[in-house]
Amino acid sequence: MKTLIRGGTLVWESGEQTADLLLENGRIAAVGEWLDAPDAEVVDAAGKLVLPGLIDAHTHMDLPVAGTVTADDFATGTRAAILGGTTCLVDFATQDFGETLAEGLSHWQAKAAGRSSCDYAFHLAISEWRPDVRDELAETVRNGVTSFKLYMTYANQVTDREIFEVLSALKPLGGIVGVHCENSGLIDACTASVKARGVTGPEGHPLSRPDEAEAEAIHRLLAIARLADVPVVVVHLSTRKGLEEIRRARAAGQKVYVETCPQYLLLEEGRYALPDFEGARYVCSPPLRTGADRAALWQALAAGEIDTVSTDHCSFTLAQKDAGRGDFTKIPGGMPGVEERVRLLYTYGVCAGRLTMPQLVRHLAANPARLYGLYPRKGVLAPGSDADVVLWDPDAEDVISARTHHSAADYEPYEGVAVRGRAETVFLRGTRVVDRGELIAPNTGIYLTRGRCSL
Ligand code: URP
Ligand code: ZN
Ligand code: ZN
């Protein structure tokens, strides 16, 4: 099957050019001006931006949290993703207590198999660091699961010693670790004092997880990684103070990769004070921060100090959020965003003059592909790469709403927000899966094994 995408504006990290793209047998066969392919179906892309399929490297589909399970499973979550122009997810398979890594991975494989409309891969979250888990690492990496996740808070938090041991064990194997950085002891202490003051509603959430808790954890993680002599990924960076820790480490020669999320670029902590428990919709960890934090993150993104923007999509319904009425610590943490990420970054990044299109492609496609061992198979419009292609209508205008989104969450954190741009047509490995904004070929995603980080 051949498809010739004719006359669109192709976007790479290095720039933009009006050209053609030939897709053949699931791959990009050629890129150039006035390509000739008489037997190809021709798609007129004049006036459209032609982007590599975007990658969201931080999602939680079908994740058990706080006695419930996320609203989106792989069927609904990836449907939302691909309709927003995201063709590839790296979700988090989680080792449960008592499980091996292989068992954790196979649970998540079963959740996703045959139900994903995006291609997908898994990071492996290590909940229990045991000698047999250490012994499993080499085979896990050999099998193409090359990134891991550690939590410095929550029930599956690991100790500093464990972080050091995991990083050291992965060093010769070439695996990379992403870490949720919040100081658990500070959170416990702040939670107790907030509750002692009688605060029970969502407004207690940001007070219980101050910016210092993130900055301290980042500082500590970077010290541990320095000693282990390995690069590390700080996921969902939310604060200026955390960014300053990263800057200091980098200035001293340390390699640190950084991810942030649309909610930390666009939303602020004032949301938690909304009446009628509305603040629960925005409960996620780390919490939303101040305008000054947002400004610092935008600046760092534009300067290339932040490498990737993924969503931390972790969706719940309002009924699920209700579990925390009367006790903000029981509100399941997380919010949807997988469908809206590209439009939000296009509108409030590119159209607002904060980012260029090549920067958007770098942060949402090329860098996540490099960081997680998918480049150049994914993340770039180049001969030989998978034919994951988005025809982006730059002139489309819309208003985000839960009435029209595709997540199983029954609310939208960005309700009423005006956006520009739309993933009009999406090809996944050469197959047209989204046509004029409609998903016409669901569940065609495949599992991806991965190589080493090349960022
Ligand atoms: O509140 C959030 N972000 N939930 C998802 C899990 C995590 O911390 O990444
Ligand atoms: Zn996290
Ligand atoms: Zn997460």
XYZ file of C-alpha atoms and ligand atoms in Angstrom:
466
model
C 0.000 0.000 0.000
C 1.419 3.383 -1.029
C 0.272 6.830 -0.011
C 1.671 10.085 -1.357
C 1.097 13.047 0.935
C 1.386 15.944 -1.454
C 2.391 19.531 -0.811
C 2.130 19.898 2.948
C 4.513 21.800 5.203
C 6.720 19.110 6.696
C 8.087 19.873 10.153
C 11.348 18.602 11.580
C 13.350 19.782 14.578
C 15.666 21.500 12.125
C 12.989 23.443 10.264
C 10.010 23.332 7.930
C 9.696 22.779 4.196
C 6.888 22.344 1.690
C 7.427 18.876 0.247
C 5.896 15.446 -0.356
C 6.025 12.323 1.731
C 5.721 8.826 0.310
C 4.470 6.099 2.645
C 4.982 2.497 1.607
C 4.550 -0.769 3.506
C 4.163 0.987 6.843
C 7.334 3.059 6.488
C 8.268 6.446 5.123
C 9.752 5.564 1.738
C 10.759 9.015 0.522
C 10.715 12.692 1.420
C 11.153 15.353 -1.245
C 9.681 17.809 -3.704
C 7.474 16.576 -6.529
C 7.819 12.893 -5.693
C 6.527 10.610 -8.405
C 4.476 7.543 -7.403
C 1.834 6.745 -10.037
C 0.403 3.780 -8.091
C 0.023 5.670 -4.788
C -3.138 7.090 -3.282
C -2.568 10.840 -3.269
C -3.545 12.906 -0.248
C -3.587 16.655 -0.781
C -1.899 18.259 2.225
C -1.758 21.833 0.899
C -2.250 24.246 3.769
C -1.590 21.535 6.348
C 1.340 20.982 8.655
C 2.751 17.470 8.296
C 4.096 16.230 11.633
C 5.687 13.004 12.782
C 3.250 11.091 14.998
C 3.471 12.674 18.448
C 4.626 10.593 21.410
C 3.254 10.777 24.944
C 5.838 9.102 27.152
C 3.943 9.430 30.444
C 0.450 7.931 30.676
C -1.374 5.740 33.174
C -4.110 3.672 31.550
C -6.021 1.054 33.527
C -4.017 1.870 36.657
C -5.307 0.871 40.104
C -5.087 3.926 42.379
C -6.412 4.434 45.913
C -8.956 1.618 45.804
C -10.218 2.433 42.325
C -8.976 2.135 38.737
C -8.378 4.984 36.290
C -11.408 5.868 34.175
C -9.475 5.342 30.957
C -8.298 1.911 29.977
C -6.229 1.294 26.880
C -9.287 1.324 24.600
C -10.658 4.714 25.656
C -7.344 6.347 26.523
C -5.616 5.534 23.253
C -8.722 6.499 21.259
C -8.499 9.918 22.887
C -4.752 10.024 22.259
C -4.820 9.267 18.556
C -7.661 11.697 17.927
C -5.369 14.333 19.387
C -2.475 13.386 17.094
C -0.551 11.130 19.479
C 0.390 7.886 17.750
C 2.587 6.329 20.419
C 2.342 6.034 24.208
C 4.867 4.884 26.746
C 2.665 3.839 29.660
C 3.734 2.580 33.089
C 3.578 -1.134 33.781
C 3.826 -1.503 37.536
C 5.295 -4.353 39.540
C 2.851 -5.116 42.343
C 4.167 -6.189 45.731
C 5.212 -9.841 45.578
C 5.405 -9.818 41.784
C 8.385 -10.237 39.517
C 9.055 -7.586 36.882
C 8.020 -10.074 34.194
C 4.681 -10.606 35.934
C 4.089 -6.877 36.236
C 4.894 -6.423 32.573
C 2.634 -9.257 31.464
C -0.288 -7.784 33.437
C 0.052 -4.567 31.514
C 0.558 -6.409 28.227
C -2.775 -8.140 28.823
C -4.517 -4.832 29.563
C -3.343 -3.306 26.288
C -3.223 -6.199 23.803
C -5.686 -5.747 20.948
C -7.228 -2.676 22.581
C -4.797 0.092 21.739
C -5.342 2.572 18.955
C -1.783 3.878 19.369
C 1.470 1.975 19.263
C 2.628 1.516 22.835
C 5.525 0.551 25.029
C 5.995 0.283 28.784
C 8.282 1.742 31.366
C 8.502 -0.628 34.320
C 7.763 0.839 37.751
C 9.742 -1.034 40.395
C 7.756 -1.242 43.636
C 9.789 -3.869 45.463
C 13.563 -3.996 45.060
C 14.646 -7.561 45.842
C 17.666 -9.666 44.811
C 15.564 -11.596 42.296
C 14.338 -8.306 40.814
C 17.947 -7.196 40.411
C 18.611 -10.480 38.596
C 15.691 -9.838 36.251
C 16.938 -6.464 35.040
C 19.322 -7.728 32.379
C 16.682 -9.852 30.696
C 14.087 -7.083 30.977
C 16.403 -4.671 29.152
C 17.335 -7.385 26.606
C 13.607 -7.834 25.949
C 13.292 -4.184 24.975
C 11.978 -2.639 28.177
C 14.746 -0.109 28.678
C 13.234 2.470 31.018
C 12.155 2.153 34.637
C 10.253 4.242 37.129
C 10.856 4.877 40.792
C 8.645 6.784 43.201
C 10.059 8.814 46.092
C 6.551 9.016 47.567
C 3.307 6.949 47.579
C 2.879 3.410 48.930
C 5.447 2.056 46.470
C 8.137 4.592 47.317
C 11.700 3.366 47.398
C 14.484 4.376 49.756
C 17.553 6.387 48.808
C 19.608 3.226 49.102
C 17.256 1.447 46.696
C 17.415 4.306 44.200
C 21.203 4.108 44.298
C 21.170 0.337 43.868
C 18.704 0.406 40.961
C 20.683 3.110 39.162
C 23.932 1.244 39.742
C 22.481 -2.068 38.561
C 21.128 -0.489 35.378
C 24.340 1.346 34.527
C 26.083 -1.570 32.758
C 22.796 -2.596 31.118
C 22.054 0.808 29.585
C 18.605 1.175 31.140
C 17.357 4.592 32.199
C 15.259 5.579 35.223
C 12.538 8.224 35.531
C 11.752 9.339 39.049
C 8.718 10.913 40.723
C 10.452 13.462 42.937
C 8.612 14.505 46.096
C 9.905 14.215 49.651
C 7.556 11.798 51.360
C 8.428 12.797 54.933
C 7.739 16.473 54.219
C 4.412 15.542 52.628
C 3.439 13.517 55.708
C 4.367 16.366 58.046
C 2.611 19.034 55.972
C -0.482 16.841 55.580
C -0.690 16.385 59.343
C -0.377 20.104 60.010
C -2.882 21.053 57.288
C -5.389 18.573 58.714
C -4.723 19.801 62.263
C -5.817 23.250 61.060
C -9.122 21.692 60.035
C -8.533 21.839 56.280
C -10.231 18.864 54.655
C -11.049 20.071 51.125
C -8.964 20.069 47.921
C -7.368 23.381 48.970
C -5.333 21.268 51.402
C -3.685 19.329 48.564
C -1.105 21.942 47.416
C -0.422 22.927 51.033
C 0.454 19.319 51.795
C 2.885 19.042 48.855
C 4.914 22.291 48.796
C 7.454 23.176 46.127
C 10.262 22.505 48.615
C 9.167 18.859 48.727
C 9.787 18.566 44.986
C 13.017 20.580 44.999
C 14.501 18.622 47.900
C 13.675 15.288 46.254
C 15.206 16.424 42.962
C 18.325 17.591 44.805
C 18.621 14.232 46.568
C 17.952 12.215 43.414
C 20.630 14.130 41.544
C 23.143 13.529 44.335
C 22.371 9.813 44.202
C 22.614 9.706 40.398
C 25.902 11.625 40.549
C 27.329 9.040 42.893
C 26.037 6.207 40.702
C 27.432 8.110 37.702
C 24.370 7.711 35.480
C 21.942 10.060 33.756
C 18.453 10.188 35.219
C 15.035 11.533 34.193
C 13.060 13.951 36.369
C 9.447 13.357 35.377
C 6.596 15.878 35.636
C 8.725 18.810 36.800
C 6.366 21.404 38.302
C 8.465 24.007 40.134
C 10.998 26.759 39.570
C 12.905 25.571 42.638
C 13.192 22.072 41.180
C 14.381 23.562 37.894
C 17.073 25.470 39.753
C 18.351 22.218 41.274
C 18.571 20.749 37.780
C 20.373 23.833 36.473
C 22.943 23.600 39.253
C 23.587 19.922 38.564
C 23.905 20.484 34.830
C 26.252 23.419 35.355
C 28.467 20.998 37.283
C 28.468 18.626 34.314
C 25.720 16.183 35.291
C 23.412 14.661 32.663
C 19.761 15.114 33.643
C 16.705 14.721 31.431
C 13.558 16.655 32.250
C 9.882 16.244 31.458
C 7.042 18.606 32.254
C 3.312 18.372 31.524
C 0.673 20.732 30.068
C -1.041 21.149 33.447
C 2.123 22.651 34.958
C 2.489 24.999 31.989
C -1.141 26.098 31.856
C -3.005 25.678 35.143
C -2.405 27.219 38.583
C -2.963 26.269 42.197
C -5.896 28.700 42.574
C -8.026 25.907 41.049
C -7.922 24.028 44.354
C -9.922 26.795 46.039
C -12.862 26.508 43.625
C -16.215 26.011 45.401
C -18.292 22.817 45.571
C -15.362 20.408 45.586
C -14.473 21.485 42.039
C -10.832 21.678 43.109
C -10.794 17.851 43.271
C -10.739 17.782 39.458
C -7.223 19.229 39.547
C -5.773 17.036 42.268
C -2.638 15.476 40.854
C 0.823 14.982 42.251
C 2.872 17.065 42.196
C 0.110 19.678 42.473
C -0.511 22.677 40.233
C 1.755 25.578 41.193
C 2.001 29.372 40.907
C 2.152 31.713 37.924
C 5.864 32.215 38.597
C 6.456 28.472 38.355
C 4.533 28.323 35.070
C 6.551 31.187 33.632
C 9.813 29.507 34.632
C 8.751 26.237 32.977
C 7.747 27.934 29.715
C 11.061 29.746 29.639
C 12.977 26.529 30.317
C 11.045 24.705 27.623
C 11.781 27.392 25.048
C 15.457 27.352 26.062
C 15.662 23.564 25.635
C 16.263 22.974 29.358
C 13.136 20.834 29.453
C 13.400 17.936 27.041
C 9.882 16.541 26.750
C 6.253 17.451 27.380
C 4.103 14.437 28.212
C 0.763 14.386 29.983
C 0.802 12.128 33.062
C -2.702 11.271 31.816
C -4.315 9.541 34.796
C -8.056 10.061 34.550
C -10.924 9.677 36.995
C -14.615 10.450 36.910
C -16.182 12.983 39.247
C -17.772 10.090 41.156
C -14.312 8.612 41.686
C -12.953 11.983 42.822
C -15.837 12.099 45.340
C -14.040 9.452 47.413
C -12.036 12.342 48.860
C -14.927 14.517 50.083
C -14.049 15.336 53.668
C -10.427 14.180 53.282
C -8.341 15.591 50.431
C -5.741 12.825 50.824
C -8.326 10.315 49.588
C -8.991 12.124 46.297
C -7.507 9.882 43.577
C -4.632 11.854 42.068
C -4.411 12.560 38.374
C -6.228 14.178 35.481
C -6.848 13.551 31.784
C -4.854 15.334 29.060
C -3.712 12.835 26.454
C -6.115 14.143 23.805
C -5.497 17.819 24.467
C -1.715 17.967 24.789
C -0.853 18.768 21.181
C -3.605 21.352 20.687
C -2.696 23.045 23.968
C 1.003 23.213 23.141
C 0.226 24.363 19.612
C -2.152 27.102 20.794
C -0.406 28.333 23.948
C 3.109 27.469 22.793
C 3.384 27.988 19.035
C 0.493 30.382 18.311
C 1.318 32.385 21.437
C 4.906 32.839 20.229
C 6.524 30.868 23.054
C 7.659 27.954 20.880
C 8.336 27.351 17.209
C 6.846 24.410 15.300
C 10.256 22.689 15.153
C 10.479 23.015 18.945
C 7.035 21.472 19.318
C 8.146 18.535 17.187
C 11.333 18.212 19.247
C 9.599 18.200 22.640
C 6.554 16.121 21.698
C 8.066 13.653 19.239
C 11.814 13.537 18.618
C 13.069 13.916 22.180
C 10.694 11.388 23.759
C 11.661 8.967 20.981
C 15.366 9.493 21.674
C 15.029 9.422 25.435
C 13.151 6.136 25.426
C 14.987 4.266 22.680
C 12.494 4.655 19.844
C 14.441 7.005 17.571
C 14.573 7.086 14.539
C 11.844 4.484 14.198
C 9.491 7.036 15.758
C 9.634 10.789 16.232
C 10.872 11.959 12.819
C 9.760 12.245 9.205
C 12.629 10.394 7.554
C 13.001 7.552 5.060
C 12.905 4.250 6.927
C 10.957 5.576 9.915
C 7.518 4.208 10.743
C 4.901 6.031 8.682
C 3.269 7.663 11.715
C 2.147 10.970 10.257
C -0.263 13.682 11.383
C -1.840 16.133 8.967
C -2.413 19.105 11.230
C -4.972 21.725 10.267
C -3.451 24.940 11.632
C -6.624 26.960 11.050
C -9.094 24.801 12.984
C -10.625 26.433 16.039
C -12.396 24.711 18.883
C -13.315 25.018 22.537
C -12.298 22.103 24.764
C -15.172 20.390 26.523
C -16.009 17.127 28.260
C -19.060 17.020 25.974
C -16.845 16.392 22.970
C -13.665 14.818 24.322
C -13.041 11.072 24.096
C -11.619 10.258 27.515
C -13.865 8.268 29.841
C -13.424 11.052 32.400
C -16.688 12.995 32.669
C -15.015 16.365 33.167
C -12.292 18.365 31.452
C -9.545 20.210 33.319
C -9.428 22.563 30.299
C -13.212 23.019 29.991
C -14.021 26.135 27.950
C -10.434 26.728 26.837
C -10.175 27.975 23.240
C -7.711 26.046 21.095
C -6.397 26.173 17.575
C -5.241 23.354 15.326
C -6.546 19.841 14.874
C -5.217 16.409 13.967
C -7.310 16.097 10.837
C -5.781 12.940 9.390
C -3.506 10.475 11.175
C -1.537 7.611 9.674
C -0.257 4.846 11.945
C 2.448 2.782 10.252
C 1.011 3.842 6.904
C -2.642 3.081 7.657
C -5.037 5.989 7.766
C -6.563 5.620 11.226
C -8.049 9.095 11.712
C -9.937 10.685 8.855
C -11.360 14.212 9.147
C -11.137 13.940 12.909
C -12.899 10.535 13.120
C -11.215 7.348 14.299
C -11.832 4.934 11.417
C -9.430 2.117 12.354
C -9.400 1.555 16.128
C -7.259 -0.965 18.016
C -4.507 -1.204 15.420
C -1.690 -0.258 17.795
C 1.143 -2.687 18.393
C 3.547 -3.228 21.276
C 7.021 -1.784 20.758
C 10.286 -3.062 22.120
C 12.893 -0.378 22.560
C 16.595 0.269 22.423
C 18.824 2.540 24.485
C 18.448 6.219 25.196
C 20.081 8.335 22.471
C 19.276 11.820 23.784
O -1.327 12.421 40.448
C -0.744 11.797 39.574
N 0.123 12.422 38.829
N -0.983 10.501 39.385
C -0.329 9.662 38.495
C 0.850 8.961 39.087
C 2.078 9.837 39.096
O 2.458 10.335 40.137
O 2.716 10.023 38.063
Zn 4.461 10.718 39.332
Zn 2.620 9.620 36.303
